[in-house]
Tab-separated table of C-alpha atoms and ligand atoms in Angstrom:
chain	number	residue	atom	x	y	z
A	1	SER	CA	-22.780	81.157	14.380
A	2	SER	CA	-20.716	83.621	16.601
A	3	ILE	CA	-19.916	87.179	16.953
A	4	GLN	CA	-16.847	89.011	18.511
A	5	VAL	CA	-17.563	90.770	21.722
A	6	GLY	CA	-16.523	94.286	20.103
A	7	VAL	CA	-18.552	93.643	17.149
A	8	LEU	CA	-21.578	93.094	19.051
A	9	ALA	CA	-20.977	96.055	21.153
A	10	GLU	CA	-20.659	98.128	17.969
A	11	LYS	CA	-23.994	96.578	16.818
A	12	LEU	CA	-25.722	97.468	20.121
A	13	SER	CA	-24.013	101.130	20.270
A	14	LYS	CA	-22.507	100.301	23.625
A	15	SER	CA	-18.944	100.246	24.528
A	16	SER	CA	-17.222	97.011	24.633
A	17	SER	CA	-16.636	97.489	28.434
A	18	GLU	CA	-20.409	97.569	29.084
A	19	VAL	CA	-20.865	94.565	27.081
A	20	ILE	CA	-17.881	92.628	28.658
A	21	LYS	CA	-19.599	93.722	32.169
A	22	LYS	CA	-22.925	92.161	31.072
A	23	LEU	CA	-21.098	88.920	30.049
A	24	MET	CA	-19.425	88.802	33.208
A	25	LEU	CA	-22.904	88.912	35.049
A	26	LEU	CA	-23.746	86.033	32.826
A	27	GLY	CA	-20.842	84.218	34.094
A	28	ILE	CA	-18.675	84.603	31.031
A	29	MET	CA	-15.215	86.100	31.291
A	30	ALA	CA	-14.680	87.544	27.705
A	31	THR	CA	-12.252	89.837	25.892
A	32	ILE	CA	-12.970	92.207	23.372
A	33	ASN	CA	-11.666	90.024	20.529
A	34	GLN	CA	-13.303	86.877	21.758
A	35	GLU	CA	-16.139	85.054	19.733
A	36	ILE	CA	-19.226	84.465	21.630
A	37	ASP	CA	-22.059	82.154	20.380
A	38	PHE	CA	-25.394	83.340	19.192
A	39	ASP	CA	-27.270	82.181	22.524
A	40	THR	CA	-24.967	84.399	24.518
A	41	ALA	CA	-24.900	87.476	22.135
A	42	SER	CA	-28.664	87.452	22.323
A	43	MET	CA	-28.846	87.338	25.915
A	44	VAL	CA	-26.588	90.132	26.241
A	45	ALA	CA	-28.441	92.103	23.629
A	46	GLU	CA	-31.729	91.124	25.311
A	47	GLU	CA	-30.241	92.674	28.450
A	48	PHE	CA	-29.631	95.971	26.567
A	49	GLY	CA	-33.558	95.639	25.375
A	50	TYR	CA	-32.777	94.429	21.923
A	51	ALA	CA	-34.434	91.456	20.290
A	52	VAL	CA	-32.344	89.295	18.182
A	53	VAL	CA	-32.784	86.956	15.333
A	54	GLU	CA	-30.167	84.501	13.780
A	55	ALA	CA	-29.281	85.094	10.313
A	56	LYS	CA	-29.177	81.899	8.508
A	57	GLU	CA	-25.830	81.152	6.874
A	58	GLU	CA	-26.302	79.985	3.540
A	59	SER	CA	-23.662	77.890	1.567
A	60	ILE	CA	-22.651	79.153	-1.882
A	61	GLU	CA	-24.284	76.118	-3.110
A	62	GLU	CA	-27.571	77.121	-1.333
A	63	LYS	CA	-27.312	80.532	-2.571
A	64	LEU	CA	-26.873	79.757	-6.097
A	65	ASN	CA	-29.416	76.646	-5.842
A	66	ILE	CA	-26.715	74.282	-7.367
A	67	ASP	CA	-27.267	71.485	-4.903
A	68	GLU	CA	-30.318	69.983	-6.067
A	69	LYS	CA	-31.871	67.377	-3.627
A	70	ASP	CA	-32.623	63.778	-4.849
A	71	GLU	CA	-36.102	62.528	-4.505
A	72	PRO	CA	-36.045	58.901	-3.125
A	73	LYS	CA	-38.062	57.652	-6.011
A	74	ASP	CA	-35.152	58.897	-8.200
A	75	LEU	CA	-32.518	56.905	-6.413
A	76	VAL	CA	-31.226	53.628	-7.901
A	77	LYS	CA	-28.384	51.404	-6.827
A	78	ARG	CA	-24.809	52.612	-7.374
A	79	PRO	CA	-21.302	50.755	-6.949
A	80	PRO	CA	-19.482	50.866	-3.713
A	81	VAL	CA	-16.524	53.015	-3.375
A	82	ILE	CA	-13.393	51.467	-1.675
A	83	THR	CA	-10.400	52.785	0.293
A	84	VAL	CA	-7.349	50.532	1.024
A	85	MET	CA	-5.559	51.283	4.355
A	86	GLY	CA	-3.063	49.865	6.530
A	87	HIS	CA	0.756	50.016	7.478
A	88	VAL	CA	3.351	50.676	5.058
A	89	ASP	CA	4.779	47.637	3.402
A	90	HIS	CA	1.797	45.425	4.196
A	91	GLY	CA	0.796	45.296	0.566
A	92	LYS	CA	-1.769	47.939	-0.309
A	93	THR	CA	-0.264	48.561	-3.435
A	94	SER	CA	0.348	45.163	-4.335
A	95	LEU	CA	-3.374	44.166	-3.322
A	96	LEU	CA	-4.675	47.121	-5.587
A	97	ASP	CA	-2.574	45.977	-8.571
A	98	ALA	CA	-3.460	42.332	-8.037
A	99	ILE	CA	-7.108	43.031	-7.809
A	100	ARG	CA	-6.867	45.236	-11.017
A	101	LYS	CA	-4.717	42.850	-12.830
A	102	THR	CA	-7.145	39.797	-12.055
A	103	LYS	CA	-10.400	41.617	-12.801
A	104	VAL	CA	-9.662	43.888	-15.648
A	105	THR	CA	-9.831	41.597	-18.783
A	106	GLU	CA	-7.989	42.112	-21.994
A	107	ARG	CA	-11.279	42.478	-23.628
A	108	GLU	CA	-11.623	46.000	-22.029
A	109	ALA	CA	-10.217	48.644	-24.324
A	110	GLY	CA	-6.617	47.962	-25.202
A	111	GLY	CA	-6.180	46.171	-21.901
A	112	ILE	CA	-3.698	49.038	-20.784
A	113	THR	CA	-4.793	50.580	-17.607
A	114	GLN	CA	-4.216	53.989	-16.915
A	115	HIS	CA	-3.648	55.388	-13.277
A	116	ILE	CA	-6.039	58.028	-12.946
A	117	GLY	CA	-6.290	57.699	-8.947
A	118	ALA	CA	-9.209	55.347	-8.912
A	119	TYR	CA	-10.435	52.381	-11.081
A	120	THR	CA	-13.468	50.068	-11.163
A	121	VAL	CA	-13.656	46.427	-11.588
A	122	LYS	CA	-16.762	44.067	-12.459
A	123	VAL	CA	-17.472	41.204	-10.061
A	124	ASP	CA	-20.506	38.933	-10.580
A	125	GLY	CA	-21.958	41.759	-13.059
A	126	GLU	CA	-21.507	44.224	-10.233
A	127	THR	CA	-19.022	47.073	-10.275
A	128	ILE	CA	-16.771	48.177	-7.426
A	129	THR	CA	-14.919	51.323	-7.388
A	130	PHE	CA	-11.333	51.363	-5.758
A	131	LEU	CA	-9.373	54.730	-4.690
A	132	ASP	CA	-6.122	53.892	-6.028
A	133	THR	CA	-4.398	56.242	-3.582
A	134	PRO	CA	-3.519	53.814	-0.779
A	135	GLY	CA	-2.812	55.282	2.537
A	136	HIS	CA	-5.201	57.422	4.533
A	137	GLU	CA	-3.871	60.808	3.774
A	138	ALA	CA	-6.203	61.232	0.818
A	139	PHE	CA	-9.071	59.788	2.922
A	140	THR	CA	-8.499	62.178	5.773
A	141	ALA	CA	-8.037	65.220	3.524
A	142	MET	CA	-11.209	64.386	1.865
A	143	ARG	CA	-13.143	63.884	5.118
A	144	SER	CA	-12.003	66.838	6.860
A	145	ARG	CA	-13.231	68.832	3.804
A	146	GLY	CA	-16.519	67.439	4.386
A	147	ALA	CA	-16.717	65.052	1.742
A	148	SER	CA	-17.077	61.307	2.803
A	149	ILE	CA	-16.644	59.395	-0.546
A	150	THR	CA	-15.562	56.235	0.941
A	151	ASP	CA	-18.172	53.598	1.644
A	152	ILE	CA	-15.926	50.858	2.981
A	153	ALA	CA	-12.230	50.687	4.050
A	154	ILE	CA	-10.163	47.834	3.481
A	155	LEU	CA	-7.677	47.212	6.421
A	156	VAL	CA	-4.470	45.503	4.916
A	157	VAL	CA	-2.657	43.816	7.676
A	158	ALA	CA	0.526	41.575	6.809
A	159	ALA	CA	0.042	38.183	8.336
A	160	ASP	CA	3.796	38.024	9.163
A	161	ASP	CA	3.931	41.306	10.822
A	162	GLY	CA	0.643	42.034	12.466
A	163	VAL	CA	-0.821	45.069	13.630
A	164	MET	CA	1.405	47.989	13.480
A	165	PRO	CA	1.119	51.868	14.292
A	166	GLN	CA	-0.486	52.638	10.985
A	167	THR	CA	-2.747	49.957	11.312
A	168	ILE	CA	-3.943	51.446	14.448
A	169	GLU	CA	-4.015	54.807	12.797
A	170	ALA	CA	-6.233	53.258	9.848
A	171	ILE	CA	-8.639	51.784	12.230
A	172	ASN	CA	-9.196	55.087	14.100
A	173	HIS	CA	-9.425	57.135	10.841
A	174	ALA	CA	-12.282	54.602	9.664
A	175	LYS	CA	-14.017	54.456	12.849
A	176	ALA	CA	-13.849	58.548	13.050
A	177	ALA	CA	-15.504	58.455	9.565
A	178	ASN	CA	-18.106	55.699	10.524
A	179	VAL	CA	-16.908	53.724	7.663
A	180	PRO	CA	-17.092	49.986	7.973
A	181	ILE	CA	-13.816	47.846	7.700
A	182	ILE	CA	-13.382	44.697	6.053
A	183	VAL	CA	-9.575	43.197	7.112
A	184	ALA	CA	-7.632	41.680	4.517
A	185	ILE	CA	-5.045	39.596	6.179
A	186	ASN	CA	-2.438	39.730	3.535
A	187	LYS	CA	0.940	37.572	2.584
A	188	ILE	CA	-0.634	34.368	3.699
A	189	ASP	CA	1.804	32.742	1.103
A	190	LYS	CA	4.677	33.492	3.569
A	191	PRO	CA	6.015	30.722	5.879
A	192	ALA	CA	5.806	33.108	8.787
A	193	ALA	CA	2.309	34.138	8.178
A	194	ASN	CA	0.120	33.758	11.520
A	195	PRO	CA	-3.516	34.975	10.631
A	196	ASP	CA	-4.660	34.053	14.169
A	197	ARG	CA	-2.272	36.527	15.771
A	198	VAL	CA	-3.496	39.111	13.605
A	199	LYS	CA	-6.854	38.454	14.574
A	200	GLN	CA	-5.672	38.531	18.370
A	201	GLU	CA	-4.074	41.590	17.835
A	202	LEU	CA	-7.170	43.383	16.199
A	203	THR	CA	-9.419	42.501	19.078
A	204	GLU	CA	-7.087	44.769	21.374
A	205	HIS	CA	-8.062	47.559	19.059
A	206	GLY	CA	-11.677	46.696	19.255
A	207	LEU	CA	-11.997	44.892	16.036
A	208	LEU	CA	-13.549	41.509	16.719
A	209	VAL	CA	-13.665	39.211	13.663
A	210	GLU	CA	-16.740	37.051	12.728
A	211	GLU	CA	-15.417	33.651	13.429
A	212	TRP	CA	-14.676	34.776	17.062
A	213	GLY	CA	-18.252	36.054	17.447
A	214	GLY	CA	-17.532	39.714	16.553
A	215	ASP	CA	-18.989	41.526	13.286
A	216	ILE	CA	-15.767	42.248	11.469
A	217	ILE	CA	-15.218	40.351	8.252
A	218	SER	CA	-11.809	39.186	7.500
A	219	VAL	CA	-10.277	37.503	4.489
A	220	ALA	CA	-6.992	35.782	4.330
A	221	VAL	CA	-5.563	36.974	0.871
A	222	SER	CA	-2.190	36.910	-0.969
A	223	ALA	CA	-1.662	39.787	-3.277
A	224	HIS	CA	1.370	37.446	-4.898
A	225	THR	CA	-0.681	34.276	-5.292
A	226	GLY	CA	-3.909	35.805	-5.942
A	227	GLU	CA	-5.405	33.564	-3.158
A	228	GLY	CA	-8.361	34.818	-1.480
A	229	LEU	CA	-8.974	37.782	-3.718
A	230	ASP	CA	-12.113	36.599	-4.980
A	231	GLN	CA	-13.698	36.224	-1.550
A	232	LEU	CA	-12.218	39.571	-0.739
A	233	LEU	CA	-14.390	40.859	-3.485
A	234	GLU	CA	-17.503	38.951	-2.702
A	235	MET	CA	-17.280	40.283	0.837
A	236	ILE	CA	-16.994	43.980	-0.284
A	237	LEU	CA	-20.269	43.339	-2.143
A	238	LEU	CA	-22.069	41.773	0.643
A	239	VAL	CA	-21.060	44.833	2.815
A	240	ALA	CA	-21.938	47.141	0.101
A	241	GLU	CA	-25.403	45.407	-0.414
A	242	MET	CA	-26.096	45.937	3.275
A	243	GLN	CA	-25.557	49.541	3.130
A	244	GLU	CA	-28.258	50.105	-0.111
A	245	LEU	CA	-25.877	52.576	-1.724
A	246	LYS	CA	-27.893	54.734	-3.871
A	247	ALA	CA	-27.597	57.761	-6.125
A	248	ASN	CA	-29.624	59.588	-8.857
A	249	PRO	CA	-28.236	59.186	-12.416
A	250	ASN	CA	-30.750	61.532	-13.977
A	251	ARG	CA	-29.392	64.871	-12.713
A	252	ARG	CA	-26.611	66.994	-12.978
A	253	ALA	CA	-23.414	65.597	-11.553
A	254	LYS	CA	-22.124	66.226	-8.163
A	255	GLY	CA	-18.825	64.463	-6.607
A	256	SER	CA	-15.416	64.863	-5.356
A	257	ILE	CA	-12.024	65.511	-6.937
A	258	VAL	CA	-9.631	62.780	-6.345
A	259	GLU	CA	-6.458	64.141	-7.681
A	260	ALA	CA	-5.654	66.788	-10.124
A	261	GLN	CA	-2.365	68.184	-11.476
A	262	LEU	CA	-1.241	70.527	-14.369
A	263	ASP	CA	-0.214	68.684	-17.514
A	264	LYS	CA	2.178	70.515	-19.892
A	265	GLY	CA	0.337	69.744	-22.960
A	266	ARG	CA	-3.426	69.452	-21.696
A	267	GLY	CA	-3.730	71.903	-18.997
A	268	THR	CA	-5.520	70.778	-15.725
A	269	VAL	CA	-6.057	67.140	-15.559
A	270	ALA	CA	-8.464	66.194	-12.928
A	271	THR	CA	-9.638	62.892	-11.664
A	272	LEU	CA	-13.461	63.196	-10.496
A	273	LEU	CA	-15.398	60.645	-8.803
A	274	ILE	CA	-18.886	60.983	-9.158
A	275	GLU	CA	-21.205	60.780	-6.148
A	276	THR	CA	-24.606	61.344	-7.933
A	277	GLY	CA	-25.868	62.494	-11.295
A	278	THR	CA	-24.349	62.170	-14.659
A	279	ILE	CA	-21.401	64.221	-16.013
A	280	HIS	CA	-20.986	64.645	-19.928
A	281	VAL	CA	-18.518	66.030	-22.265
A	282	GLY	CA	-19.268	69.733	-22.525
A	283	ASP	CA	-20.936	70.263	-19.127
A	284	SER	CA	-19.934	73.388	-17.016
A	285	VAL	CA	-18.141	72.146	-14.054
A	286	VAL	CA	-17.017	74.228	-10.828
A	287	ALA	CA	-14.587	72.664	-8.225
A	288	GLY	CA	-13.575	74.860	-5.406
A	289	VAL	CA	-11.880	77.803	-6.965
A	290	SER	CA	-11.745	76.234	-10.439
A	291	HIS	CA	-14.273	75.929	-13.141
A	292	GLY	CA	-14.446	75.238	-16.943
A	293	LYS	CA	-15.933	73.059	-19.615
A	294	VAL	CA	-15.431	69.291	-19.802
A	295	ARG	CA	-13.467	69.226	-22.888
A	296	ALA	CA	-12.722	65.440	-22.887
A	297	MET	CA	-12.947	62.711	-20.602
A	298	VAL	CA	-11.543	59.075	-20.165
A	299	ASP	CA	-12.245	56.467	-17.917
A	300	ASP	CA	-9.858	54.287	-15.794
A	301	LYS	CA	-9.244	51.873	-18.795
A	302	GLY	CA	-7.803	54.944	-20.794
A	303	LYS	CA	-11.044	54.970	-22.886
A	304	ARG	CA	-12.613	58.158	-24.171
A	305	VAL	CA	-16.159	58.612	-22.841
A	306	LYS	CA	-18.833	60.757	-23.303
A	307	GLU	CA	-20.574	60.366	-20.089
A	308	ALA	CA	-20.245	58.952	-16.645
A	309	GLY	CA	-22.543	58.135	-13.758
A	310	PRO	CA	-22.476	57.533	-10.101
A	311	SER	CA	-19.461	56.005	-8.326
A	312	MET	CA	-17.637	56.093	-11.614
A	313	PRO	CA	-14.040	57.930	-11.647
A	314	VAL	CA	-13.095	59.892	-14.875
A	315	GLU	CA	-10.268	61.898	-15.922
A	316	ILE	CA	-11.309	65.453	-17.254
A	317	ILE	CA	-9.510	68.183	-19.028
A	318	GLY	CA	-10.887	71.668	-19.397
A	319	LEU	CA	-10.537	73.226	-15.802
A	320	SER	CA	-9.337	76.643	-15.336
A	321	GLU	CA	-6.975	75.886	-12.537
A	322	VAL	CA	-5.836	72.923	-10.509
A	323	PRO	CA	-8.616	71.995	-7.805
A	324	SER	CA	-7.353	70.532	-4.348
A	325	ALA	CA	-8.134	66.827	-3.992
A	326	GLY	CA	-11.285	66.589	-1.834
A	327	ASP	CA	-12.921	69.285	-3.375
A	328	THR	CA	-16.759	69.022	-4.189
A	329	PHE	CA	-17.427	69.466	-7.621
A	330	TYR	CA	-20.758	70.429	-9.453
A	331	VAL	CA	-22.000	70.458	-12.607
A	332	VAL	CA	-24.003	73.950	-13.468
A	333	GLU	CA	-26.275	75.184	-15.947
A	334	ASP	CA	-23.380	77.232	-17.720
A	335	ASP	CA	-20.228	78.896	-17.842
A	336	LYS	CA	-21.276	82.006	-16.689
A	337	ILE	CA	-22.541	80.248	-13.263
A	338	SER	CA	-19.288	78.248	-12.952
A	339	ARG	CA	-17.270	81.166	-12.953
A	340	GLN	CA	-19.463	83.112	-10.521
A	341	ILE	CA	-19.207	80.412	-8.049
A	342	ALA	CA	-15.590	80.025	-8.547
A	343	GLU	CA	-15.245	83.758	-7.862
A	344	THR	CA	-17.418	83.689	-4.796
A	345	LYS	CA	-15.556	80.727	-3.509
A	346	LYS	CA	-12.174	82.789	-4.017
A	347	GLU	CA	-13.712	85.561	-2.092
A	348	GLU	CA	-14.843	83.199	0.563
A	349	ILE	CA	-11.437	81.758	1.052
A	350	ARG	CA	-9.722	85.273	1.254
A	351	GLU	CA	-12.256	86.195	3.832
A	352	GLN	CA	-11.842	82.948	5.554
A	353	HIS	CA	-8.188	83.803	6.016
A	354	ILE	CA	-8.953	87.229	7.644
A	355	HIS	CA	-11.440	85.598	9.875
A	356	GLN	CA	-10.351	82.139	10.164
A	357	THR	CA	-13.024	80.052	11.891
A	358	GLN	CA	-11.380	79.262	15.260
A	359	ARG	CA	-11.084	75.484	16.077
A	360	LEU	CA	-10.669	74.241	19.512
A	361	SER	CA	-7.633	75.342	21.431
A	362	LEU	CA	-7.023	74.562	24.764
A	363	GLU	CA	-7.567	78.462	25.779
A	364	ASP	CA	-11.049	78.303	24.520
A	365	LEU	CA	-12.103	74.937	26.067
A	366	PHE	CA	-13.172	76.287	29.234
A	367	ASN	CA	-15.611	78.759	27.938
A	368	GLN	CA	-16.842	76.269	25.327
A	369	ILE	CA	-17.358	74.053	28.505
A	370	GLN	CA	-19.126	76.698	30.267
A	371	GLN	CA	-21.215	77.513	27.501
A	372	GLY	CA	-22.324	73.873	27.218
A	373	THR	CA	-20.732	73.771	23.651
A	374	VAL	CA	-18.204	71.289	24.584
A	375	LYS	CA	-18.892	68.202	26.419
A	376	GLU	CA	-16.173	65.996	25.341
A	377	ILE	CA	-12.434	66.441	24.725
A	378	ASN	CA	-10.677	64.733	22.056
A	379	ILE	CA	-7.095	64.226	22.202
A	380	ILE	CA	-4.557	62.508	20.150
A	381	ILE	CA	-1.210	61.567	21.906
A	382	LYS	CA	2.198	61.058	20.202
A	383	ALA	CA	5.161	60.236	22.200
A	384	ASP	CA	8.772	58.760	22.061
A	385	VAL	CA	7.954	55.519	23.668
A	386	GLN	CA	4.699	53.231	24.035
A	387	GLY	CA	4.991	53.694	27.811
A	388	SER	CA	4.565	56.995	28.040
A	389	ILE	CA	1.435	56.802	25.706
A	390	GLU	CA	-0.053	54.386	28.066
A	391	ALA	CA	0.775	56.291	31.195
A	392	LEU	CA	-0.563	59.647	29.789
A	393	LYS	CA	-3.643	57.931	28.292
A	394	GLN	CA	-4.825	56.453	31.535
A	395	SER	CA	-4.174	59.681	33.526
A	396	LEU	CA	-6.041	61.808	30.895
A	397	VAL	CA	-9.044	59.680	30.556
A	398	ARG	CA	-9.221	59.641	34.299
A	399	LEU	CA	-9.831	63.344	34.226
A	400	SER	CA	-13.191	62.719	32.646
A	401	ASP	CA	-15.997	63.933	35.021
A	402	ASP	CA	-19.863	64.363	35.117
A	403	GLU	CA	-19.692	67.420	32.760
A	404	VAL	CA	-16.726	66.570	30.445
A	405	LYS	CA	-15.585	63.393	29.032
A	406	VAL	CA	-11.931	63.145	27.751
A	407	ASN	CA	-11.367	60.943	24.850
A	408	VAL	CA	-7.999	59.730	23.725
A	409	ILE	CA	-9.125	58.990	20.049
A	410	HIS	CA	-5.628	58.165	18.665
A	411	THR	CA	-2.152	57.433	19.916
A	412	GLY	CA	1.199	56.775	18.120
A	413	VAL	CA	5.119	56.384	18.783
A	414	GLY	CA	7.082	59.153	16.544
A	415	ALA	CA	6.814	62.695	15.489
A	416	ILE	CA	3.363	64.548	14.957
A	417	SER	CA	2.606	63.967	11.273
A	418	GLU	CA	0.323	65.654	8.656
A	419	THR	CA	-1.968	62.726	9.252
A	420	ASP	CA	-2.256	63.217	12.936
A	421	VAL	CA	-3.215	66.864	12.248
A	422	MET	CA	-5.732	66.037	9.647
A	423	LEU	CA	-7.125	63.500	12.116
A	424	ALA	CA	-7.112	66.244	14.664
A	425	SER	CA	-8.741	68.637	12.444
A	426	ALA	CA	-11.480	66.409	11.467
A	427	SER	CA	-12.565	65.315	14.641
A	428	ASN	CA	-11.774	68.862	16.477
A	429	ALA	CA	-9.121	67.178	18.609
A	430	ILE	CA	-5.943	68.663	20.379
A	431	ILE	CA	-2.453	67.079	19.900
A	432	ILE	CA	-0.576	66.255	22.845
A	433	GLY	CA	3.455	65.602	21.889
A	434	PHE	CA	5.446	63.848	24.702
A	435	ASN	CA	9.185	64.286	23.840
A	436	VAL	CA	8.235	64.390	20.190
A	437	ARG	CA	7.719	67.421	17.928
A	438	PRO	CA	5.806	68.078	14.815
A	439	ASP	CA	7.533	67.539	11.606
A	440	ASN	CA	7.576	70.584	9.375
A	441	ASN	CA	4.599	69.425	7.151
A	442	ALA	CA	2.478	68.993	10.280
A	443	ARG	CA	3.470	72.275	11.728
A	444	SER	CA	2.176	74.430	8.853
A	445	ILE	CA	-0.738	72.246	8.287
A	446	ALA	CA	-1.522	72.797	11.943
A	447	GLU	CA	-1.419	76.587	11.456
A	448	LYS	CA	-3.761	76.478	8.606
A	449	GLU	CA	-6.110	74.031	10.072
A	450	LYS	CA	-5.805	75.751	13.540
A	451	VAL	CA	-5.161	72.647	15.116
A	452	ASP	CA	-3.678	73.171	18.740
A	453	ILE	CA	-0.418	71.298	19.346
A	454	ARG	CA	1.043	70.924	22.893
A	455	LEU	CA	4.433	69.937	23.514
A	456	TYR	CA	5.654	68.310	26.945
A	457	ARG	CA	8.507	66.768	28.484
A	458	VAL	CA	7.003	66.025	31.795
A	459	ILE	CA	3.859	63.888	32.003
A	460	TYR	CA	2.585	65.840	34.782
A	461	ASN	CA	2.544	69.050	33.052
A	462	ALA	CA	0.224	67.644	30.307
A	463	ILE	CA	-2.171	66.501	32.795
A	464	GLU	CA	-2.113	69.592	34.791
A	465	ASP	CA	-2.800	71.782	31.685
A	466	ILE	CA	-5.906	69.581	30.662
A	467	GLN	CA	-6.993	69.657	33.892
A	468	ASP	CA	-6.718	73.582	34.297
A	469	ALA	CA	-8.417	73.989	30.928
A	470	MET	CA	-11.153	71.872	32.068
A	471	LYS	CA	-11.371	74.083	35.262
A	472	GLY	CA	-10.933	77.420	33.445
A	473	MET	CA	-7.764	78.160	35.094
A	474	LEU	CA	-5.281	77.824	32.235
A	475	ASP	CA	-2.838	80.846	31.803
A	476	PRO	CA	-2.967	81.933	28.293
A	477	GLU	CA	-0.002	81.399	26.176
A	478	TYR	CA	1.648	84.113	24.320
B	501	GDP	P1	2.358	49.314	0.684
B	501	GDP	O1	3.373	49.895	1.088
B	501	GDP	O2	1.319	48.748	1.577
B	501	GDP	O3	1.567	49.480	-0.491
B	501	GDP	O4	2.968	47.742	0.270
B	501	GDP	P2	3.503	47.118	-1.072
B	501	GDP	O5	2.351	46.695	-2.020
B	501	GDP	O6	4.369	48.131	-1.793
B	501	GDP	O7	4.342	45.689	-0.547
B	501	GDP	C1	5.382	45.772	0.144
B	501	GDP	C2	6.194	44.519	-0.010
B	501	GDP	O8	5.625	43.328	0.359
B	501	GDP	C3	6.509	44.600	-1.412
B	501	GDP	O9	7.782	43.836	-1.580
B	501	GDP	C4	5.514	43.370	-1.904
B	501	GDP	O10	6.068	42.609	-2.968
B	501	GDP	C5	5.411	42.571	-0.631
B	501	GDP	N1	4.193	41.916	-0.564
B	501	GDP	C6	2.877	42.289	-0.803
B	501	GDP	N2	2.045	41.583	-0.995
B	501	GDP	C7	2.438	40.427	-0.531
B	501	GDP	C8	1.917	39.052	-0.495
B	501	GDP	O11	0.552	38.846	-0.536
B	501	GDP	N3	3.092	38.000	-0.279
B	501	GDP	C9	4.261	38.264	-0.399
B	501	GDP	N4	5.131	37.440	0.096
B	501	GDP	N5	4.906	39.385	-0.438
B	501	GDP	C10	3.922	40.564	-0.652
């Protein structure tokens, strides 16, 4: 928790300049509007003869006691949840379709599948849940909202094309989220397919496959011929087995919104992925600012269901408004509570707008380094050519010293995109653009997420800024 210098002064019945003076004596240069952390604030307060206790910040969930904790004895095995990632055109959609087709038998409710954003298949009597929204946008958006719903990431790499920029992006996203990767080397039916080259290129990005002595499982597949798909599914089960994924089906459900939209006839239609617990028709649900009773529920096969348990995706109708993908949903005791939580959430969002939690910007960096709250600087580099990236990366990493480590967590050629910003937001990173700019989407999201984007045309200037920030010599930008 933190407090503004001016607010602290008020609470201590002192003038701001008195507080700022005390801060200076403590070696902290602060302005009246600056946020200082609890420890610093209490030191100042003590100087003035006050004792300070930290108010515990309770989340709404805690306040209303809706997020019951599971006892280990209540936990049972649950299916793994899989995300498919990779470069555009490498076959993510084809692979998801192929798996769905081979595994969803005609016996299952009409055989007509419905795209609800996620689906399940049965392999050897075990269930696997696939998120049907390829690409890592959904994945990162969900992660930066604190929901980690993916257990395993399938990295699709076309055998005839090899590792490409979005492949690398996907690797970095999965690594940042600490999600195990299984590599699917796709399109091996093609004459130009060269799986060994793919494996070689992967090693350059820190993924060493098992057959070469590493711990990354890779499977050669073809979404077109179906070759290798069974093996891929087996491997998913194997990795899932090692993760010992568990949940408690005998409690009120909790999980994530996968996607949601407004349907003319049916109102809000939302796909939920249940993390733990069981959801029933008639349950009262709250998700972000949205609330309501589950009026009807269908599974991924388009079949009406009355209930759904852990790792199951279901589409529900009955919510008051459209929640965001990645929102956590809770089943609560009754409508009154769900409405109350949704209202509180709205209030909280309104307040956040006024009092945005500050993410790391270059200006703050020095203070945070001084206070010991920052020991690492995460940086994302986007540039017009690969050569500049390499040059920048090497120079920046070399700035690391005993106190502060500079990490380049992601690089790429091209404009700064929405996914770059989401990754920066999730990893508290600063984005450096060299001869590139953010696209419009990225710009507005960066503003919302308070991500610091710095644009340069001269490599030296970028290095100098980071160096100055580390030393506390950066001139503020206005
Ligand atoms: P995505 O952008 O990663 O979702 O890629 P798509 O699934 O849309 O596939 C891109 C292109 O590659 C399409 O023309 C597919 O038909 C083709 N494709 C996908 N998988 C395979 C495969 O296993 N073999 C061959 N020969 N083509 C494939």
